[in-house]
Amino acid sequence: MLQLDTSLPANNIARDEELDGHNPLRHLMDDSELDGVIASEGLARPSGSLSELLTVLPQQSQSIQDGLLTLSFAHMWEALPLPISISLLVDASPGCGGLAWPAGQILASYLVQCGPEYIKDKNILELGSGTGLVGLVVGALGNANIWITDQAYFFTEYTSPLLPIMKQNVCLNRLGDKVAVAELNWGSPIPSEIPRPDIILAADCVYFEPAFPLLVQTLNDLSDSKNEIFFCYKKRRKVALLVSFSVAVGPSS
């Protein structure tokens, strides 16, 4: 079951997200901040102690140079470069989608630890990709067919288009043979070029409450008894709304 945190006052949300932008991993620094969760149909990993969570996110480093954010992911797979490094063009303008948020980094790290064989030859779809981080990491991890998607429009006039950022990041990391960029507007029909996914990925997609029903509809349209959903988020929103969202999506099994 998705876990919820009631400890964060509503008036701290904006400040919390501002701090996340400067240091996306700051909430891992002590036990009181351990509120991330990965929920998956068939493979659930609830939050635990700091030491337990750091096994999901080991030895990760980040640097910013020449306007690019570089994230490195350690692993134990001999056939892969050590570490896996991903460069991202980010967009810090209002709209939130163009940043590398904590949940995306945690989900990417978790999938790296799952290893190349876990994703081999699978169709993998990421929803609300933003910069494309999670899908790009999966592309660097092994042989899979990956679609990173986001909406061509959003609910505010201040949001910058994210699809061009994702396309540039695919080129930056030379993953064009593995990772495709596609428009997928939540609540709309699934584009015909996107096949039925074996794995669905979503990270920090629930920061804007009016989008919840549309995201739920898209997840329902995509999911069946055979595919697996990894949904990772930092709990920072109104408890009642998150409860409604988790009930609509359903518990992990």
PDB file of N, CA and C in Angstrom, residues 57 61 79 87 129 189:
ATOM      1  N   LEU A  57      20.121   3.789  -2.808  1.00  0.00           N
ATOM      2  CA  LEU A  57      20.759   4.955  -3.402  1.00  0.00           C
ATOM      3  C   LEU A  57      22.224   5.031  -2.981  1.00  0.00           C
ATOM      4  N   SER A  61      26.528  10.597  -6.884  1.00  0.00           N
ATOM      5  CA  SER A  61      27.089  11.937  -6.865  1.00  0.00           C
ATOM      6  C   SER A  61      26.477  12.750  -7.985  1.00  0.00           C
ATOM      7  N   ALA A  79      29.562  -5.794 -16.726  1.00  0.00           N
ATOM      8  CA  ALA A  79      29.488  -5.502 -18.155  1.00  0.00           C
ATOM      9  C   ALA A  79      29.221  -4.029 -18.454  1.00  0.00           C
ATOM     10  N   SER A  87      23.936  12.923 -18.228  1.00  0.00           N
ATOM     11  CA  SER A  87      23.973  14.383 -18.282  1.00  0.00           C
ATOM     12  C   SER A  87      22.595  14.905 -18.658  1.00  0.00           C
ATOM     13  N   SER A 129       7.894  12.329 -17.673  1.00  0.00           N
ATOM     14  CA  SER A 129       9.349  12.140 -17.599  1.00  0.00           C
ATOM     15  C   SER A 129      10.104  13.410 -17.244  1.00  0.00           C
ATOM     16  N   PRO A 189      -6.323   9.434 -25.292  1.00  0.00           N
ATOM     17  CA  PRO A 189      -5.995   8.100 -25.809  1.00  0.00           C
ATOM     18  C   PRO A 189      -4.487   7.887 -25.903  1.00  0.00           C
TER      19      PRO A 189
END
